Protein backbone atom coordinates (compact mmCIF):
# COMPACT_ATOMS: atom_id res chain seq x y z
CA UNK A 1 0.00 0.00 0.00
CA UNK A 2 1.40 3.38 -1.00
CA UNK A 3 1.03 6.45 1.22
CA UNK A 4 1.73 8.92 -1.58
CA UNK A 5 0.13 10.03 -4.81
CA UNK A 6 0.70 12.84 -7.30
CA UNK A 7 -1.96 15.26 -8.44
CA UNK A 8 -1.94 17.94 -11.10
CA UNK A 9 -4.57 20.68 -10.99
CA UNK A 10 -4.90 21.19 -14.74
CA UNK A 11 -4.69 24.54 -16.63
CA UNK A 12 -8.39 25.33 -17.04
CA UNK A 13 -9.09 24.75 -13.33
CA UNK A 14 -6.22 27.13 -12.48
CA UNK A 15 -7.52 29.69 -15.03
CA UNK A 16 -11.07 29.41 -13.66
CA UNK A 17 -9.90 30.09 -10.08
CA UNK A 18 -10.72 26.64 -8.71
CA UNK A 19 -7.35 25.98 -7.06
CA UNK A 20 -8.56 27.04 -3.60
CA UNK A 21 -11.74 24.96 -3.72
CA UNK A 22 -9.92 21.89 -5.06
CA UNK A 23 -7.24 22.14 -2.35
CA UNK A 24 -9.98 22.49 0.28
CA UNK A 25 -11.53 19.24 -0.97
CA UNK A 26 -8.16 17.46 -1.00
CA UNK A 27 -6.66 18.72 2.23
CA UNK A 28 -9.62 19.45 4.52
CA UNK A 29 -12.57 17.34 3.30
CA UNK A 30 -10.48 14.47 1.86
CA UNK A 31 -7.93 14.32 4.68
CA UNK A 32 -4.86 14.23 2.45
CA UNK A 33 -1.74 15.90 3.84
CA UNK A 34 0.04 18.08 1.28
CA UNK A 35 3.67 16.94 1.40
CA UNK A 36 4.86 19.09 -1.53
CA UNK A 37 3.28 21.61 -3.89
CA UNK A 38 4.16 24.15 -6.59
CA UNK A 39 2.78 26.05 -9.59
CA UNK A 40 4.63 25.44 -12.84
CA UNK A 41 4.11 25.53 -16.60
CA UNK A 42 4.73 22.28 -18.44
CA UNK A 43 6.76 22.06 -21.64
CA UNK A 44 5.44 19.99 -24.55
CA UNK A 45 8.28 17.57 -23.94
CA UNK A 46 7.30 17.14 -20.28
CA UNK A 47 3.65 16.46 -21.16
CA UNK A 48 4.63 13.95 -23.85
CA UNK A 49 6.85 12.12 -21.37
CA UNK A 50 4.32 12.28 -18.53
CA UNK A 51 1.42 10.97 -20.66
CA UNK A 52 3.54 8.70 -22.89
CA UNK A 53 1.25 5.69 -22.36
CA UNK A 54 -1.30 7.63 -24.41
CA UNK A 55 1.03 8.59 -27.27
CA UNK A 56 -0.87 6.53 -29.86
CA UNK A 57 -4.29 7.85 -28.79
CA UNK A 58 -6.20 10.24 -31.06
CA UNK A 59 -6.43 12.83 -28.26
CA UNK A 60 -2.66 12.94 -27.54
CA UNK A 61 -1.92 16.17 -29.50
CA UNK A 62 -4.96 17.88 -28.11
CA UNK A 63 -4.02 16.76 -24.58
CA UNK A 64 -0.48 18.12 -25.09
CA UNK A 65 -1.87 21.47 -26.26
CA UNK A 66 -4.26 21.61 -23.33
CA UNK A 67 -1.71 20.69 -20.66
CA UNK A 68 0.71 23.37 -21.93
CA UNK A 69 -1.98 26.07 -22.24
CA UNK A 70 -1.27 27.63 -18.83
CA UNK A 71 0.19 27.02 -15.39
CA UNK A 72 -0.71 23.93 -13.38
CA UNK A 73 -0.40 23.13 -9.69
CA UNK A 74 1.43 19.90 -8.92
CA UNK A 75 1.23 18.37 -5.45
CA UNK A 76 2.40 15.32 -3.52
CA UNK A 77 -0.45 14.01 -1.37
CA UNK A 78 -0.14 11.70 1.64
CA UNK A 79 -2.80 9.44 3.13
CA UNK A 80 -3.15 5.72 3.90
CA UNK A 81 -3.98 3.99 0.60
CA UNK A 82 -3.48 7.35 -1.13
CA UNK A 83 -3.80 6.24 -4.74
CA UNK A 84 -7.13 4.48 -4.44
CA UNK A 85 -8.51 7.06 -2.00
CA UNK A 86 -7.58 9.93 -4.30
CA UNK A 87 -9.01 8.25 -7.43
CA UNK A 88 -12.25 7.90 -5.41
CA UNK A 89 -12.22 11.59 -4.48
CA UNK A 90 -11.62 12.77 -8.06
CA UNK A 91 -14.12 10.44 -9.79
CA UNK A 92 -14.18 8.98 -13.30
CA UNK A 93 -12.12 10.46 -16.17
CA UNK A 94 -15.22 11.92 -17.87
CA UNK A 95 -16.88 14.45 -15.53
CA UNK A 96 -20.26 13.41 -16.98
CA UNK A 97 -19.72 9.92 -15.53
CA UNK A 98 -18.14 11.00 -12.24
CA UNK A 99 -20.23 10.55 -9.08
CA UNK A 100 -21.72 13.66 -7.52
CA UNK A 101 -19.50 15.26 -4.91
CA UNK A 102 -16.29 14.25 -6.70
CA UNK A 103 -13.74 16.84 -7.81
CA UNK A 104 -14.17 16.06 -11.52
CA UNK A 105 -17.98 16.20 -11.27
CA UNK A 106 -17.83 19.58 -9.52
CA UNK A 107 -15.03 21.28 -11.46
CA UNK A 108 -14.37 19.21 -14.61
CA UNK A 109 -15.46 20.81 -17.89
CA UNK A 110 -15.15 17.80 -20.23
CA UNK A 111 -13.21 14.53 -20.59
CA UNK A 112 -10.00 16.40 -21.46
CA UNK A 113 -10.30 19.39 -19.13
CA UNK A 114 -11.29 17.19 -16.20
CA UNK A 115 -9.76 19.42 -13.52
CA UNK A 116 -7.19 17.06 -11.99
CA UNK A 117 -4.81 14.18 -12.58
CA UNK A 118 -4.27 11.38 -10.08
CA UNK A 119 -1.63 8.60 -10.19
CA UNK A 120 -3.00 5.13 -10.92
CA UNK A 121 -0.46 2.67 -9.40
CA UNK A 122 2.18 2.82 -6.61
CA UNK A 123 4.94 2.46 -9.21
CA UNK A 124 3.57 5.34 -11.29
CA UNK A 125 2.97 7.50 -8.20
CA UNK A 126 6.65 7.31 -7.22
CA UNK A 127 7.77 7.88 -10.83
CA UNK A 128 5.42 10.86 -11.26
CA UNK A 129 6.44 12.42 -7.93
CA UNK A 130 10.11 12.13 -8.88
CA UNK A 131 9.29 13.58 -12.31
CA UNK A 132 8.21 16.89 -10.73
CA UNK A 133 9.82 17.05 -7.29
CA UNK A 134 13.35 16.81 -5.97
CA UNK A 135 14.06 15.38 -2.49
CA UNK A 136 14.44 18.96 -1.17
CA UNK A 137 10.78 19.71 -1.96
CA UNK A 138 8.84 17.00 -0.07
CA UNK A 139 8.24 17.20 3.68
CA UNK A 140 6.92 15.12 6.57
CA UNK A 141 4.55 16.51 9.21
CA UNK A 142 7.43 18.01 11.19
CA UNK A 143 8.85 19.74 8.14
CA UNK A 144 11.74 17.30 7.65
CA UNK A 145 12.62 16.32 4.10
CA UNK A 146 11.47 12.86 3.01
CA UNK A 147 12.29 10.48 0.18
CA UNK A 148 8.96 9.02 -0.97
CA UNK A 149 10.67 6.08 -2.67
CA UNK A 150 11.92 4.68 0.65
CA UNK A 151 8.94 5.37 2.93
P1 LIG B 1 -5.27 11.18 -15.40
O1 LIG B 1 -4.19 10.23 -15.90
O2 LIG B 1 -5.12 12.59 -15.91
O3 LIG B 1 -5.45 11.10 -13.90
P2 LIG B 1 -7.25 9.20 -16.00
O4 LIG B 1 -6.27 8.23 -15.45
O5 LIG B 1 -8.61 9.26 -15.37
O6 LIG B 1 -6.68 10.67 -15.98
P3 LIG B 1 -6.40 8.51 -18.64
O7 LIG B 1 -7.08 7.46 -19.47
O8 LIG B 1 -5.08 8.19 -18.02
O9 LIG B 1 -7.46 8.98 -17.54
O10 LIG B 1 -6.26 9.81 -19.55
C1 LIG B 1 -5.31 10.80 -19.27
C2 LIG B 1 -5.90 12.16 -19.57
O11 LIG B 1 -6.09 12.26 -20.99
C3 LIG B 1 -7.29 12.41 -18.99
O12 LIG B 1 -7.27 12.87 -17.66
C4 LIG B 1 -7.82 13.46 -19.92
O13 LIG B 1 -7.30 14.76 -19.60
C5 LIG B 1 -7.27 13.02 -21.25
N1 LIG B 1 -8.23 12.15 -21.98
C6 LIG B 1 -8.54 10.87 -21.69
N2 LIG B 1 -9.45 10.38 -22.57
C7 LIG B 1 -9.71 11.38 -23.43
C8 LIG B 1 -10.55 11.52 -24.58
N3 LIG B 1 -11.29 10.52 -25.00
N4 LIG B 1 -10.56 12.73 -25.21
C9 LIG B 1 -9.79 13.76 -24.79
N5 LIG B 1 -8.97 13.69 -23.72
C10 LIG B 1 -8.92 12.53 -23.05
MG1 LIG C 1 -4.24 8.11 -16.07
PDB file of C-alpha atoms in Angstrom, residues 8 19 21 23 29 34 36 38-40 44 47 50 53 66 75 81 83 85 89 103 105 111 114 116 129 134-135 142:
ATOM      1  CA  UNK A   8      -1.937  17.944 -11.105  1.00  0.00           C
ATOM      2  CA  UNK A  19      -7.350  25.984  -7.056  1.00  0.00           C
ATOM      3  CA  UNK A  21     -11.744  24.957  -3.725  1.00  0.00           C
ATOM      4  CA  UNK A  23      -7.239  22.137  -2.350  1.00  0.00           C
ATOM      5  CA  UNK A  29     -12.572  17.343   3.296  1.00  0.00           C
ATOM      6  CA  UNK A  34       0.037  18.085   1.282  1.00  0.00           C
ATOM      7  CA  UNK A  36       4.859  19.091  -1.526  1.00  0.00           C
ATOM      8  CA  UNK A  38       4.165  24.150  -6.587  1.00  0.00           C
ATOM      9  CA  UNK A  39       2.775  26.051  -9.592  1.00  0.00           C
ATOM     10  CA  UNK A  40       4.634  25.438 -12.843  1.00  0.00           C
ATOM     11  CA  UNK A  44       5.436  19.993 -24.547  1.00  0.00           C
ATOM     12  CA  UNK A  47       3.647  16.457 -21.158  1.00  0.00           C
ATOM     13  CA  UNK A  50       4.320  12.275 -18.534  1.00  0.00           C
ATOM     14  CA  UNK A  53       1.252   5.685 -22.355  1.00  0.00           C
ATOM     15  CA  UNK A  66      -4.258  21.612 -23.335  1.00  0.00           C
ATOM     16  CA  UNK A  75       1.233  18.369  -5.449  1.00  0.00           C
ATOM     17  CA  UNK A  81      -3.982   3.991   0.601  1.00  0.00           C
ATOM     18  CA  UNK A  83      -3.799   6.237  -4.741  1.00  0.00           C
ATOM     19  CA  UNK A  85      -8.512   7.058  -2.000  1.00  0.00           C
ATOM     20  CA  UNK A  89     -12.219  11.588  -4.477  1.00  0.00           C
ATOM     21  CA  UNK A 103     -13.742  16.843  -7.815  1.00  0.00           C
ATOM     22  CA  UNK A 105     -17.977  16.201 -11.265  1.00  0.00           C
ATOM     23  CA  UNK A 111     -13.206  14.527 -20.587  1.00  0.00           C
ATOM     24  CA  UNK A 114     -11.291  17.185 -16.200  1.00  0.00           C
ATOM     25  CA  UNK A 116      -7.189  17.060 -11.990  1.00  0.00           C
ATOM     26  CA  UNK A 129       6.436  12.423  -7.927  1.00  0.00           C
ATOM     27  CA  UNK A 134      13.354  16.813  -5.966  1.00  0.00           C
ATOM     28  CA  UNK A 135      14.061  15.384  -2.495  1.00  0.00           C
ATOM     29  CA  UNK A 142       7.429  18.008  11.193  1.00  0.00           C
TER      30      UNK A 142
END
